[in-house]
XYZ file of C-alpha atoms in Angstrom:
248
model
C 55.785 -24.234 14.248
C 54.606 -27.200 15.989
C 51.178 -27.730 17.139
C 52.941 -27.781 21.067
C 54.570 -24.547 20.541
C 51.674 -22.364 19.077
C 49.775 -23.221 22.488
C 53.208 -22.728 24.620
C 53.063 -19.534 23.326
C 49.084 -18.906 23.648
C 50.048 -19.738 27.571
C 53.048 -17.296 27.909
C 50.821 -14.687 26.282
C 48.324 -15.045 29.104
C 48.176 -12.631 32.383
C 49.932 -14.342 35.161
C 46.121 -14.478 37.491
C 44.588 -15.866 34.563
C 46.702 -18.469 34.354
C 47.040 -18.643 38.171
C 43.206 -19.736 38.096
C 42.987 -21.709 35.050
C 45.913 -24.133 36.806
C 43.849 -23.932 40.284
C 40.553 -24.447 38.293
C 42.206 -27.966 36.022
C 43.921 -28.990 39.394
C 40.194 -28.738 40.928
C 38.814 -30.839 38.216
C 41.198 -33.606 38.538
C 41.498 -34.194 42.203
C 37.288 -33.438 41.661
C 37.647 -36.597 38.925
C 39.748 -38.822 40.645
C 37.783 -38.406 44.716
C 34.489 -39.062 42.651
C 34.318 -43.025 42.449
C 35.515 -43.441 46.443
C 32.503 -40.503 46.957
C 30.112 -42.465 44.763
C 30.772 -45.719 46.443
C 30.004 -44.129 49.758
C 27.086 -42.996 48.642
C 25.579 -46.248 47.332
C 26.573 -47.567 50.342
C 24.675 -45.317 52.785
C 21.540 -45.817 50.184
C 21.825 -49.591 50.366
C 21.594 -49.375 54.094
C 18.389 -47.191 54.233
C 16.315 -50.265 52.007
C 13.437 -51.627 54.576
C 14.453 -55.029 56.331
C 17.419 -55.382 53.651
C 21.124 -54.108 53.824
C 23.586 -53.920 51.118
C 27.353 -52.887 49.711
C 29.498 -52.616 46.837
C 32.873 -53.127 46.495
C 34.083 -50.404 44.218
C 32.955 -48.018 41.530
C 34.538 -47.002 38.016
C 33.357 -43.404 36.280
C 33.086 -43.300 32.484
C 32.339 -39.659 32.459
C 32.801 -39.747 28.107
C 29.795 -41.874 28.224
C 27.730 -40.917 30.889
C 27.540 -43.700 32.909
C 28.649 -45.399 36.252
C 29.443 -49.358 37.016
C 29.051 -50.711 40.543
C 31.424 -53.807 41.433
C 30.430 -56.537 43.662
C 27.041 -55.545 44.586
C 25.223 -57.453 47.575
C 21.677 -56.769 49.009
C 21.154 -59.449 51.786
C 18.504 -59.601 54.779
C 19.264 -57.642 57.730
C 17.679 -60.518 60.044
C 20.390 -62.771 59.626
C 18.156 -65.818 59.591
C 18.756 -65.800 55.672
C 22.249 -67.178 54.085
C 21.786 -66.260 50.254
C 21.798 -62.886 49.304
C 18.521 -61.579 47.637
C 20.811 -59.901 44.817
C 24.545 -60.093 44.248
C 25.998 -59.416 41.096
C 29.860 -58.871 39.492
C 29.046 -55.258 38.348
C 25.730 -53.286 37.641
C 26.323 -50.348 34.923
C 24.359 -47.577 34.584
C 24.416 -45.300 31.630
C 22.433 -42.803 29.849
C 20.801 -44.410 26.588
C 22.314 -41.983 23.647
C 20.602 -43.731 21.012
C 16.901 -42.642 22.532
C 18.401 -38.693 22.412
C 17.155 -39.602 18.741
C 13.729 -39.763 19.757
C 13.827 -36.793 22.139
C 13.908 -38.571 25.148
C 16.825 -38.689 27.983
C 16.421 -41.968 29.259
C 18.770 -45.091 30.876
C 19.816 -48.851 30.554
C 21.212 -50.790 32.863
C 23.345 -53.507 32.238
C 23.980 -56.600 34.584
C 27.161 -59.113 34.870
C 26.730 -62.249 37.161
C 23.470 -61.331 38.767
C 21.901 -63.575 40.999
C 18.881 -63.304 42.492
C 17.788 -66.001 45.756
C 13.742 -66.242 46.627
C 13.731 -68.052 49.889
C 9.969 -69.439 51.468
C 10.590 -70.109 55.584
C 7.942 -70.943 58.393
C 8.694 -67.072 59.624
C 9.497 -64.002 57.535
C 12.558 -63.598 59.022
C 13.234 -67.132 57.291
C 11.803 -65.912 54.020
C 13.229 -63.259 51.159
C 10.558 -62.429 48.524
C 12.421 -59.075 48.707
C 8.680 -57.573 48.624
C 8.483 -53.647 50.524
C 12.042 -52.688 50.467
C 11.403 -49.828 48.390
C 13.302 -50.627 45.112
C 11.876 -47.874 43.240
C 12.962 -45.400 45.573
C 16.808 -47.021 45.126
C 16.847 -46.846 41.700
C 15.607 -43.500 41.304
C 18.554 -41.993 43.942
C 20.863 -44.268 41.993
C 20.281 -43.232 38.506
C 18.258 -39.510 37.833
C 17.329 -40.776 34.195
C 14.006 -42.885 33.627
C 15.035 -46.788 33.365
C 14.436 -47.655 29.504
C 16.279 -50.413 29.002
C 17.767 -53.849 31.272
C 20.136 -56.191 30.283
C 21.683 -59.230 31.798
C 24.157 -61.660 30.709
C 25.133 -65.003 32.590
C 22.489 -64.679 35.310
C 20.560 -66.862 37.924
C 17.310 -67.137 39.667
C 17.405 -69.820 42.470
C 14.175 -70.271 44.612
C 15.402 -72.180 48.277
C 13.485 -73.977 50.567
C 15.590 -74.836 53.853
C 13.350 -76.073 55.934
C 11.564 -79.207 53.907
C 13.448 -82.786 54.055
C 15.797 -82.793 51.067
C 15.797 -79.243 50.736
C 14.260 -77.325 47.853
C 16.518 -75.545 45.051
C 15.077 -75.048 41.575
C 16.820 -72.672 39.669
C 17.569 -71.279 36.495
C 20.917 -70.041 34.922
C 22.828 -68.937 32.159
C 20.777 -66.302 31.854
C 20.254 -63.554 28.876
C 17.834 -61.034 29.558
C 16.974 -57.684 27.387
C 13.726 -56.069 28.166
C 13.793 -52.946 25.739
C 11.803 -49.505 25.697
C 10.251 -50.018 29.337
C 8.893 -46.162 28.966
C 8.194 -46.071 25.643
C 10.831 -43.725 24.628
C 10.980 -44.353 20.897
C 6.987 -43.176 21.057
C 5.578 -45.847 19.354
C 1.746 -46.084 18.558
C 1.595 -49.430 19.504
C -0.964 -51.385 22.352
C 2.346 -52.990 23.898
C 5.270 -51.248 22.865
C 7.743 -52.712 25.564
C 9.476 -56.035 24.536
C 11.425 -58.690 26.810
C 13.125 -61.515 25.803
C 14.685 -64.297 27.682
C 16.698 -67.316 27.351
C 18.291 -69.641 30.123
C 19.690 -73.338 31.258
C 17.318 -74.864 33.916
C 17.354 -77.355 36.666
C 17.371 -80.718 34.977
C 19.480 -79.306 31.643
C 16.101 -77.486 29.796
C 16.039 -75.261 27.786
C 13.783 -71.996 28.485
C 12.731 -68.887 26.497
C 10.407 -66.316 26.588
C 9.266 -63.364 24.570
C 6.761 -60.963 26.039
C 5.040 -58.047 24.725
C 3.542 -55.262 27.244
C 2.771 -51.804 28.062
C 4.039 -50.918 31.457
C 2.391 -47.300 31.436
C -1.246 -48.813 31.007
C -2.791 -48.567 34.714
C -3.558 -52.115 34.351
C -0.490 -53.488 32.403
C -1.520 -56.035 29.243
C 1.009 -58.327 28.157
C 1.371 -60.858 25.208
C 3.317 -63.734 26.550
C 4.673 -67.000 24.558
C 7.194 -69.421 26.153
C 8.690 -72.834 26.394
C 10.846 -75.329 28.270
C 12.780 -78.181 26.453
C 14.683 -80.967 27.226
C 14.317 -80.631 31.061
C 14.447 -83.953 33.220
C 11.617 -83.786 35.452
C 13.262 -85.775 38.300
C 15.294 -82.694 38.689
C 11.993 -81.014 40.352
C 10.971 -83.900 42.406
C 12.164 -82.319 46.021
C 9.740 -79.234 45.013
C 6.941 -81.458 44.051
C 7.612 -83.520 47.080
C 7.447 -80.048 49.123
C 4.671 -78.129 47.327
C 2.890 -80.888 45.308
């Protein structure tokens, strides 16, 4: 007897109501499955457009339910004065997922992983020309976004740009291509160490450097302390003369 026909037979065996609810129940639990990323997305929507003096939207949500974890598509966060054109944030997907490895530690903690993200600093004569992104209430976002403690950020392929509009050439220093992993933010592994977090960094700058960074800290202290070494090579400094022209 096959493996189909022992449970064929399990099921005929079964009361008629008890199989009555076990169809309505699985029925529930698919259309449940399948409405969840469309009642996600509205939610993250109707978050991003609470943030103070910022707006935002996604364009679509996918639900990995086998591995706990969520991934936002074509997220935006702009300025809701207008006077801005570069989104503060935009990125090709943001996933959020519950760190299994940490479980080892005793801790329920999650990562967040980021493709494409960009992130624009803009200095104006006003702040309604300027986006430091300062006061929107980030925290806040994250925590309705994702109920686990953040212990871990990635990035891959991402940007920092820093505009100046309003200065004759215009200012835009930037930094791309890059790799970001900043790794037990709340100490989850428990170690017995001064600065237990660690970040690392590499990216392509203006003027085709080179830049890296590896920092040591302890972002529980009440004063944070941080251990910090870094570089930039091969960078043409004529690539930074608008900025120095502006700001030097």
């Amino acid at each position: 007897m096959t493996r189909f026909q022992r449970i064929r037979g399990w099921w005929k065996r079964l009361p008629l109501g008890l199989r009555l609810t076990l169809m309505i129940v699985l029925g529930v639990l698919i259309l449940g499955r399948l409405a969840l990323p469309y009642v996600l997305q509205r939610y993250v929507n109707d978050k991003l457009s609470h943030l103070d003096g910022y707006g935002g939207s996604v364009g679509g949500i996918t639900v990995h339910l086998w591995r706990g974890a969520y991934r936002i598509h074509n997220a935006d966060i702009h300025k809701t004065s207008g006077k801005v054109p570069e989104p503060l944030f935009k990125a090709a997907y943001v996933d959020l997922s519950i760190e299994w490895l940490q479980l080892l530690h005793g801790s329920i903690v999650g990562k967040v992983f980021m493709g494409e993200p960009e992130v624009n600093f803009v200095a104006g004569p006003t702040e309604a020309e300027s986006q430091m992104g300062e006061k929107a209430g980030w925290n806040e976002l994250l925590v309705s976004l994702f109920p686990f403690r953040l212990n871990r950020l990635e990035t891959n392929d991402g940007a920092v740009h820093f505009h100046d509009h309003h200065h004759k050439p215009p200012v835009d220093i930037f930094m791309n291509e890059l790799k970001l992993v900043a790794s037990n933010l709340t100490n989850a592994q428990r170690k017995n160490e001064e600065l237990p977090t660690r970040v690392e960094a590499t990216s392509k700058t203006i003027g085709g450097g080179a830049f890296e960074i590896q920092i040591k800290l302890n972002l529980l202290d009440k004063e944070p302390t941080f251990e910090l070494v870094g570089n930039i090579k091969g960078m043409d400094l004529t690539a930074i003369n608008d900025f120095l022209l502006a700001y030097g």
